[in-house]
Short mmCIF file of C-alpha atoms and ligand atoms in Angstrom, two decimals:
data_model
loop_
_atom_site.label_atom_id
_atom_site.label_comp_id
_atom_site.label_asym_id
_atom_site.label_seq_id
_atom_site.Cartn_x
_atom_site.Cartn_y
_atom_site.Cartn_z
CA UNK A 1 0.03 -0.14 0.08
CA UNK A 2 1.67 3.47 -1.08
CA UNK A 3 1.29 6.38 1.39
CA UNK A 4 0.52 9.92 0.18
CA UNK A 5 3.29 12.40 0.45
CA UNK A 6 2.29 15.39 2.06
CA UNK A 7 3.84 18.68 2.73
CA UNK A 8 6.86 17.63 5.11
CA UNK A 9 6.33 21.38 6.66
CA UNK A 10 2.97 20.70 8.11
CA UNK A 11 4.38 18.66 10.99
CA UNK A 12 5.83 22.18 12.12
CA UNK A 13 2.59 23.64 11.53
CA UNK A 14 1.54 24.97 14.98
CA UNK A 15 -1.96 24.05 15.78
CA UNK A 16 -5.16 26.07 16.36
CA UNK A 17 -6.22 25.86 19.76
CA UNK A 18 -10.03 26.70 20.22
CA UNK A 19 -11.48 27.55 23.44
CA UNK A 20 -12.62 24.64 25.28
CA UNK A 21 -16.48 24.44 25.63
CA UNK A 22 -17.23 22.22 28.75
CA UNK A 23 -20.77 21.29 28.90
CA UNK A 24 -22.59 23.08 32.27
CA UNK A 25 -19.59 25.66 32.67
CA UNK A 26 -18.83 29.01 31.85
CA UNK A 27 -17.12 29.94 28.93
CA UNK A 28 -14.73 32.77 28.97
CA UNK A 29 -12.36 30.99 26.77
CA UNK A 30 -12.92 32.54 22.85
CA UNK A 31 -13.51 36.28 23.45
CA UNK A 32 -16.97 35.49 22.45
CA UNK A 33 -19.73 38.09 23.58
CA UNK A 34 -22.44 36.63 26.16
CA UNK A 35 -25.33 37.80 24.17
CA UNK A 36 -27.28 35.63 21.55
CA UNK A 37 -28.79 36.85 18.44
CA UNK A 38 -31.05 40.03 18.32
CA UNK A 39 -34.72 38.74 17.52
CA UNK A 40 -34.33 40.70 14.34
CA UNK A 41 -31.43 38.89 13.03
CA UNK A 42 -32.72 35.78 14.23
CA UNK A 43 -35.35 35.92 12.17
CA UNK A 44 -33.81 37.05 8.54
CA UNK A 45 -31.51 33.89 9.41
CA UNK A 46 -34.50 31.92 9.47
CA UNK A 47 -36.17 33.54 6.52
CA UNK A 48 -32.89 33.23 4.57
CA UNK A 49 -33.00 29.54 5.30
CA UNK A 50 -36.00 28.65 3.21
CA UNK A 51 -33.70 29.14 -0.15
CA UNK A 52 -30.59 27.57 0.83
CA UNK A 53 -30.56 25.11 -2.00
CA UNK A 54 -29.29 27.99 -3.81
CA UNK A 55 -25.49 29.53 -4.03
CA UNK A 56 -25.00 32.54 -2.05
CA UNK A 57 -24.43 35.38 -3.73
CA UNK A 58 -20.50 34.78 -5.00
CA UNK A 59 -19.48 38.49 -4.42
CA UNK A 60 -21.51 38.99 -1.41
CA UNK A 61 -22.46 42.42 -3.38
CA UNK A 62 -24.99 43.99 -1.35
CA UNK A 63 -22.82 43.46 1.76
CA UNK A 64 -19.94 44.91 0.02
CA UNK A 65 -22.28 48.03 -0.91
CA UNK A 66 -23.47 48.14 2.27
CA UNK A 67 -20.30 48.29 4.13
CA UNK A 68 -18.46 50.92 1.19
CA UNK A 69 -21.02 53.12 1.95
CA UNK A 70 -20.70 52.93 5.70
CA UNK A 71 -16.93 53.83 5.61
CA UNK A 72 -17.44 56.30 2.87
CA UNK A 73 -15.18 53.87 0.20
CA UNK A 74 -15.56 52.33 -3.05
CA UNK A 75 -16.76 48.39 -3.51
CA UNK A 76 -13.57 48.05 -5.12
CA UNK A 77 -11.86 48.64 -1.87
CA UNK A 78 -13.84 46.06 0.17
CA UNK A 79 -13.51 42.29 0.47
CA UNK A 80 -15.50 39.75 2.68
CA UNK A 81 -14.10 36.42 3.44
CA UNK A 82 -15.21 33.80 5.65
CA UNK A 83 -14.23 34.85 9.00
CA UNK A 84 -11.06 37.99 9.16
CA UNK A 85 -9.05 34.81 9.66
CA UNK A 86 -9.78 33.54 6.28
CA UNK A 87 -8.59 36.95 5.12
CA UNK A 88 -5.42 37.33 7.08
CA UNK A 89 -4.65 33.82 5.22
CA UNK A 90 -5.81 35.36 1.69
CA UNK A 91 -3.74 38.44 2.36
CA UNK A 92 -0.49 35.98 2.80
CA UNK A 93 -1.61 33.75 -0.28
CA UNK A 94 -1.91 36.54 -2.40
CA UNK A 95 0.87 38.72 -1.26
CA UNK A 96 3.96 36.18 -0.46
CA UNK A 97 5.99 33.93 -2.80
CA UNK A 98 7.51 30.64 -0.99
CA UNK A 99 10.11 32.43 1.40
CA UNK A 100 8.55 35.49 1.80
CA UNK A 101 8.30 37.36 5.30
CA UNK A 102 5.25 37.65 7.34
CA UNK A 103 5.80 40.40 10.45
CA UNK A 104 3.98 40.19 13.44
CA UNK A 105 3.98 40.74 17.02
CA UNK A 106 4.41 37.67 19.63
CA UNK A 107 2.32 36.73 21.56
CA UNK A 108 -0.36 37.84 19.27
CA UNK A 109 -3.18 36.15 17.77
CA UNK A 110 -2.26 32.58 17.13
CA UNK A 111 -3.45 32.31 13.68
CA UNK A 112 -0.86 34.86 12.24
CA UNK A 113 1.87 31.63 12.66
CA UNK A 114 -0.62 29.24 10.87
CA UNK A 115 -1.96 31.31 7.76
CA UNK A 116 1.94 32.09 7.36
CA UNK A 117 2.78 28.77 7.44
CA UNK A 118 0.20 27.20 5.19
CA UNK A 119 0.97 30.27 2.81
CA UNK A 120 4.33 29.00 2.49
CA UNK A 121 5.86 32.12 3.87
CA UNK A 122 8.00 32.62 6.69
CA UNK A 123 6.70 33.74 10.16
CA UNK A 124 8.89 36.52 11.63
CA UNK A 125 8.06 36.64 15.48
CA UNK A 126 8.48 39.74 17.22
CA UNK A 127 8.43 40.04 20.75
CA UNK A 128 6.19 42.34 23.26
CA UNK A 129 7.93 44.73 25.08
CA UNK A 130 7.62 43.88 28.98
CA UNK A 131 4.48 46.05 29.62
CA UNK A 132 2.85 43.63 26.64
CA UNK A 133 2.68 46.37 23.72
CA UNK A 134 3.05 46.12 20.25
CA UNK A 135 7.40 46.86 19.83
CA UNK A 136 6.75 49.08 16.96
CA UNK A 137 10.82 49.99 16.68
CA UNK A 138 11.49 46.76 17.15
CA UNK A 139 8.88 45.43 14.26
CA UNK A 140 9.97 47.82 11.87
CA UNK A 141 13.88 46.50 12.11
CA UNK A 142 12.78 43.29 11.53
CA UNK A 143 11.20 43.86 7.99
CA UNK A 144 13.90 43.33 5.38
CA UNK A 145 13.71 43.01 1.62
CA UNK A 146 12.14 39.52 1.63
CA UNK A 147 8.93 41.19 3.95
CA UNK A 148 5.95 41.56 2.29
CA UNK A 149 2.89 41.67 4.83
CA UNK A 150 2.80 42.98 8.54
CA UNK A 151 0.18 42.30 10.87
CA UNK A 152 -0.33 44.74 13.70
CA UNK A 153 -3.72 43.87 16.12
CA UNK A 154 -5.13 46.62 17.76
CA UNK A 155 -6.22 46.16 20.19
CA UNK A 156 -3.60 43.28 20.39
CA UNK A 157 -5.21 39.56 21.30
CA UNK A 158 -4.62 38.15 23.85
CA UNK A 159 -2.88 40.97 25.89
CA UNK A 160 -5.63 43.67 25.22
CA UNK A 161 -3.08 46.56 24.83
CA UNK A 162 -3.66 48.77 22.08
CA UNK A 163 -1.30 51.04 19.73
CA UNK A 164 -1.80 55.00 19.81
CA UNK A 165 -2.14 56.92 16.63
CA UNK A 166 1.29 58.63 16.99
CA UNK A 167 2.94 55.74 17.49
CA UNK A 168 1.09 54.14 14.54
CA UNK A 169 1.60 57.14 12.36
CA UNK A 170 5.31 56.98 13.14
CA UNK A 171 5.39 53.51 12.17
CA UNK A 172 3.55 53.51 8.90
CA UNK A 173 5.37 56.45 7.90
CA UNK A 174 8.23 54.22 7.74
CA UNK A 175 7.47 51.33 6.33
CA UNK A 176 8.50 50.63 3.06
CA UNK A 177 5.79 51.37 0.69
CA UNK A 178 5.70 48.17 -0.97
CA UNK A 179 4.94 46.33 2.35
CA UNK A 180 1.49 45.71 3.35
CA UNK A 181 0.45 46.84 6.72
CA UNK A 182 -2.80 44.66 7.90
CA UNK A 183 -4.58 46.43 10.89
CA UNK A 184 -6.37 44.07 12.50
CA UNK A 185 -9.01 45.32 14.44
CA UNK A 186 -11.24 42.17 15.62
CA UNK A 187 -11.87 44.43 18.94
CA UNK A 188 -12.64 47.58 17.36
CA UNK A 189 -15.95 48.20 18.71
CA UNK A 190 -14.77 47.66 22.14
CA UNK A 191 -11.79 50.52 21.82
CA UNK A 192 -12.90 53.36 24.34
CA UNK A 193 -9.70 55.09 24.02
CA UNK A 194 -10.39 57.78 21.21
CA UNK A 195 -6.23 58.25 21.30
CA UNK A 196 -6.50 54.31 19.38
CA UNK A 197 -6.89 55.06 16.04
CA UNK A 198 -9.24 53.85 13.94
CA UNK A 199 -7.48 52.29 11.15
CA UNK A 200 -9.91 53.48 8.41
CA UNK A 201 -8.15 56.57 8.95
CA UNK A 202 -5.18 55.07 7.13
CA UNK A 203 -6.71 53.05 4.76
CA UNK A 204 -7.40 53.00 1.97
CA UNK A 205 -5.90 56.16 0.94
CA UNK A 206 -2.38 54.86 2.44
CA UNK A 207 -2.27 51.95 -0.12
CA UNK A 208 -0.06 49.74 1.66
CA UNK A 209 -2.35 49.81 4.49
CA UNK A 210 -5.33 47.15 4.96
CA UNK A 211 -8.12 46.98 7.97
CA UNK A 212 -9.52 43.88 8.88
CA UNK A 213 -12.90 43.95 10.45
CA UNK A 214 -15.56 41.03 11.85
CA UNK A 215 -18.84 40.26 12.61
CA UNK A 216 -17.56 37.55 15.01
CA UNK A 217 -16.96 39.80 18.05
CA UNK A 218 -19.27 42.93 18.56
CA UNK A 219 -21.64 41.82 16.29
CA UNK A 220 -22.31 38.50 17.87
CA UNK A 221 -21.97 36.14 14.71
CA UNK A 222 -18.85 34.11 15.63
CA UNK A 223 -20.86 30.90 14.69
CA UNK A 224 -21.60 32.08 10.93
CA UNK A 225 -17.98 33.34 9.98
CA UNK A 226 -17.79 36.40 8.03
CA UNK A 227 -15.28 39.43 8.38
CA UNK A 228 -13.95 42.03 5.80
CA UNK A 229 -11.14 43.94 4.73
CA UNK A 230 -11.00 47.51 3.63
CA UNK A 231 -7.77 48.44 1.25
CA UNK A 232 -6.66 49.70 -2.01
CA UNK A 233 -8.29 48.50 -5.06
CA UNK A 234 -5.14 46.73 -5.92
CA UNK A 235 -4.72 44.65 -2.80
CA UNK A 236 -8.99 44.08 -2.38
CA UNK A 237 -8.43 42.79 -6.06
CA UNK A 238 -5.42 40.52 -5.75
CA UNK A 239 -7.45 39.19 -1.65
CA UNK A 240 -10.40 38.18 -4.00
CA UNK A 241 -8.33 36.22 -6.21
CA UNK A 242 -7.83 33.29 -3.71
CA UNK A 243 -11.08 33.38 -2.24
CA UNK A 244 -12.37 30.34 -1.98
CA UNK A 245 -15.80 30.35 -3.89
CA UNK A 246 -18.59 30.88 -2.14
CA UNK A 247 -16.95 30.46 1.19
CA UNK A 248 -18.98 33.24 2.97
CA UNK A 249 -22.56 31.97 2.65
CA UNK A 250 -25.87 33.17 2.12
CA UNK A 251 -27.09 32.77 6.14
CA UNK A 252 -23.76 34.58 6.80
CA UNK A 253 -24.22 37.67 4.35
CA UNK A 254 -27.77 38.14 5.58
CA UNK A 255 -27.09 37.92 9.25
CA UNK A 256 -24.41 40.65 8.59
CA UNK A 257 -26.75 42.89 6.68
CA UNK A 258 -29.29 42.10 9.56
CA UNK A 259 -26.71 43.01 12.25
CA UNK A 260 -25.98 46.63 10.46
CA UNK A 261 -29.61 47.44 10.70
CA UNK A 262 -29.49 46.72 14.38
CA UNK A 263 -26.14 48.20 14.39
CA UNK A 264 -26.89 50.75 17.22
CA UNK A 265 -28.79 48.23 19.28
CA UNK A 266 -25.50 45.85 19.13
CA UNK A 267 -23.01 48.87 20.06
CA UNK A 268 -25.22 49.46 22.85
CA UNK A 269 -24.31 46.09 24.31
CA UNK A 270 -20.82 46.95 23.61
CA UNK A 271 -21.24 49.64 26.39
CA UNK A 272 -22.26 47.30 29.07
CA UNK A 273 -19.58 44.85 28.00
CA UNK A 274 -17.03 47.65 28.55
CA UNK A 275 -18.53 48.76 32.06
CA UNK A 276 -18.35 45.13 32.97
CA UNK A 277 -14.67 45.05 31.49
CA UNK A 278 -13.84 48.07 33.97
CA UNK A 279 -15.33 46.47 37.14
CA UNK A 280 -13.36 42.91 36.40
CA UNK A 281 -10.26 44.78 35.67
CA UNK A 282 -10.45 46.99 38.51
CA UNK A 283 -11.06 43.92 40.81
CA UNK A 284 -8.20 41.74 39.61
CA UNK A 285 -6.17 44.70 40.28
CA UNK A 286 -7.65 45.26 43.37
CA UNK A 287 -6.63 41.46 44.32
CA UNK A 288 -2.67 41.95 43.03
CA UNK A 289 -2.82 40.48 39.28
CA UNK A 290 -0.51 42.75 37.02
CA UNK A 291 -3.29 42.33 34.16
CA UNK A 292 -2.06 45.21 31.36
CA UNK A 293 -4.87 48.14 30.08
CA UNK A 294 -7.31 46.70 28.02
CA UNK A 295 -9.22 47.80 25.64
CA UNK A 296 -11.10 44.88 24.21
CA UNK A 297 -13.52 42.51 25.44
CA UNK A 298 -10.94 40.37 27.80
CA UNK A 299 -8.57 40.65 30.17
CA UNK A 300 -5.00 39.08 30.14
CA UNK A 301 -3.35 37.63 33.19
CA UNK A 302 0.34 37.38 32.81
CA UNK A 303 0.56 34.64 34.98
CA UNK A 304 3.94 32.89 33.30
CA UNK A 305 4.53 29.41 35.11
CA UNK A 306 1.46 29.64 36.65
CA UNK A 307 -0.96 30.19 33.95
CA UNK A 308 -2.24 26.40 33.75
CA UNK A 309 -2.55 26.05 37.53
CA UNK A 310 -4.83 29.03 37.25
CA UNK A 311 -7.19 27.83 34.30
CA UNK A 312 -7.53 24.68 36.37
CA UNK A 313 -8.72 26.23 39.29
CA UNK A 314 -10.77 28.28 37.43
CA UNK A 315 -12.38 25.21 35.87
CA UNK A 316 -12.73 23.77 39.74
CA UNK A 317 -15.17 26.91 39.99
CA UNK A 318 -17.13 25.87 36.39
CA UNK A 319 -15.10 28.79 34.57
CA UNK A 320 -13.19 27.66 31.26
CA UNK A 321 -10.44 30.49 30.36
CA UNK A 322 -7.84 30.64 27.98
CA UNK A 323 -4.15 29.56 29.43
CA UNK A 324 -1.49 30.05 27.19
CA UNK A 325 0.95 27.63 29.12
CA UNK A 326 4.16 29.65 30.48
CA UNK A 327 2.89 32.98 29.18
CA UNK A 328 -0.47 33.97 30.75
CA UNK A 329 -4.26 33.57 30.78
CA UNK A 330 -6.89 35.52 28.55
CA UNK A 331 -10.01 35.77 30.50
CA UNK A 332 -13.19 36.93 28.04
CA UNK A 333 -15.64 39.53 29.80
CA UNK A 334 -19.03 37.44 30.20
CA UNK A 335 -22.40 38.58 31.55
CA UNK A 336 -22.12 40.40 34.74
CA UNK A 337 -23.13 36.93 36.97
CA UNK A 338 -20.12 34.93 34.75
CA UNK A 339 -17.64 37.57 35.87
CA UNK A 340 -18.66 38.15 39.27
CA UNK A 341 -18.08 33.93 39.70
CA UNK A 342 -14.91 34.12 37.50
CA UNK A 343 -13.67 36.90 39.65
CA UNK A 344 -14.40 34.91 43.02
CA UNK A 345 -12.10 31.97 41.49
CA UNK A 346 -9.50 34.51 40.72
CA UNK A 347 -9.88 35.43 44.24
CA UNK A 348 -8.99 31.91 45.55
CA UNK A 349 -6.48 31.41 43.05
CA UNK A 350 -3.54 31.00 45.74
CA UNK A 351 -1.06 29.22 43.12
C1 LIG B 461 -11.50 36.59 17.10
C2 LIG B 461 -10.08 37.43 15.98
C3 LIG B 461 -10.42 37.57 14.89
C4 LIG B 461 -11.63 37.01 14.20
O1 LIG B 461 -11.94 35.78 13.73
P1 LIG B 461 -12.92 35.33 12.47
O2 LIG B 461 -12.13 34.83 11.81
O3 LIG B 461 -13.57 36.63 11.92
O4 LIG B 461 -13.93 34.58 13.28
C5 LIG B 461 -10.03 37.75 14.00
N1 LIG B 461 -8.47 38.84 14.19
C6 LIG B 461 -8.03 38.46 15.86
C7 LIG B 461 -7.15 39.07 16.20
C8 LIG B 461 -9.17 37.98 16.91
O5 LIG B 461 -9.12 37.69 18.13
#
């Protein structure tokens, strides 16, 4: 019997570790929002289900049009993808030849090294500063003639820290113009500091900047998989070429449009969540956890070698968090009741 030869480098591919789902436990492990779909969104999905014998609109044009109007850009400057993680992969596939380099901070979104290697490019990880922030000077220094893409996750997953307008502008001014900087703003709707810039201040006017957003977090559609990118026309055109046909499904397109209709209601939920974030953050600081500032819907506990023990302790309180062994623990902000149970677990951690 023959054995099919597969890519030798796949063995070295890091696995994406999803947050665990444990029946009966509180899940604060995947940065989902706690609220279920709004009735208007659920109704739109139910109505659209009558037509799922048909292929979806391949270009998701209605959604593209709506987003273009919302951001005051042209339709040729917007691409949608099957979750923004899919768009991350499309950027690498569209811009990198084998051996080209993709620069990103570490620790940051765990999909970056995976999509880079899947795209046959080389990941270049630039350590965060001691205060868990992007080190933009070091990232600039890491750019070589082989660099094609730089991911800047703002706010950063999993640390919650954010890059400010002045430092980002200075960075973008110095990045070579043939290197694409992807500003991954999955948590943009939770940002409360006006000094944290909206990526749309830079893209698509700067032709080497792309902004990446998702319906998975503030808009509550993680299970449906839809995200979008705004960038210069030539970048969007390339990204669309490596799109897996029909991968943004019909229900996702409908739900995204219905969510844009319900935008005010969904953003009001974000305000409630931000209030809870402040409560949880303050309580953790009070308990002497060295959590850095957070502008996202989660907090980071830099527990180092105690990270896994903390997660096990939280599990005893029926709370699932997301440990990164040897580094820290990321805890999603949930409902007030869930957060209170989590804080009690944190308070009683002796490790
Ligand atoms: C959650 C997340 C995404 C969104 O992923 P989807 O594929 O859109 O669900 C993208 N980037 C970062 C940094 C994230 O944390």
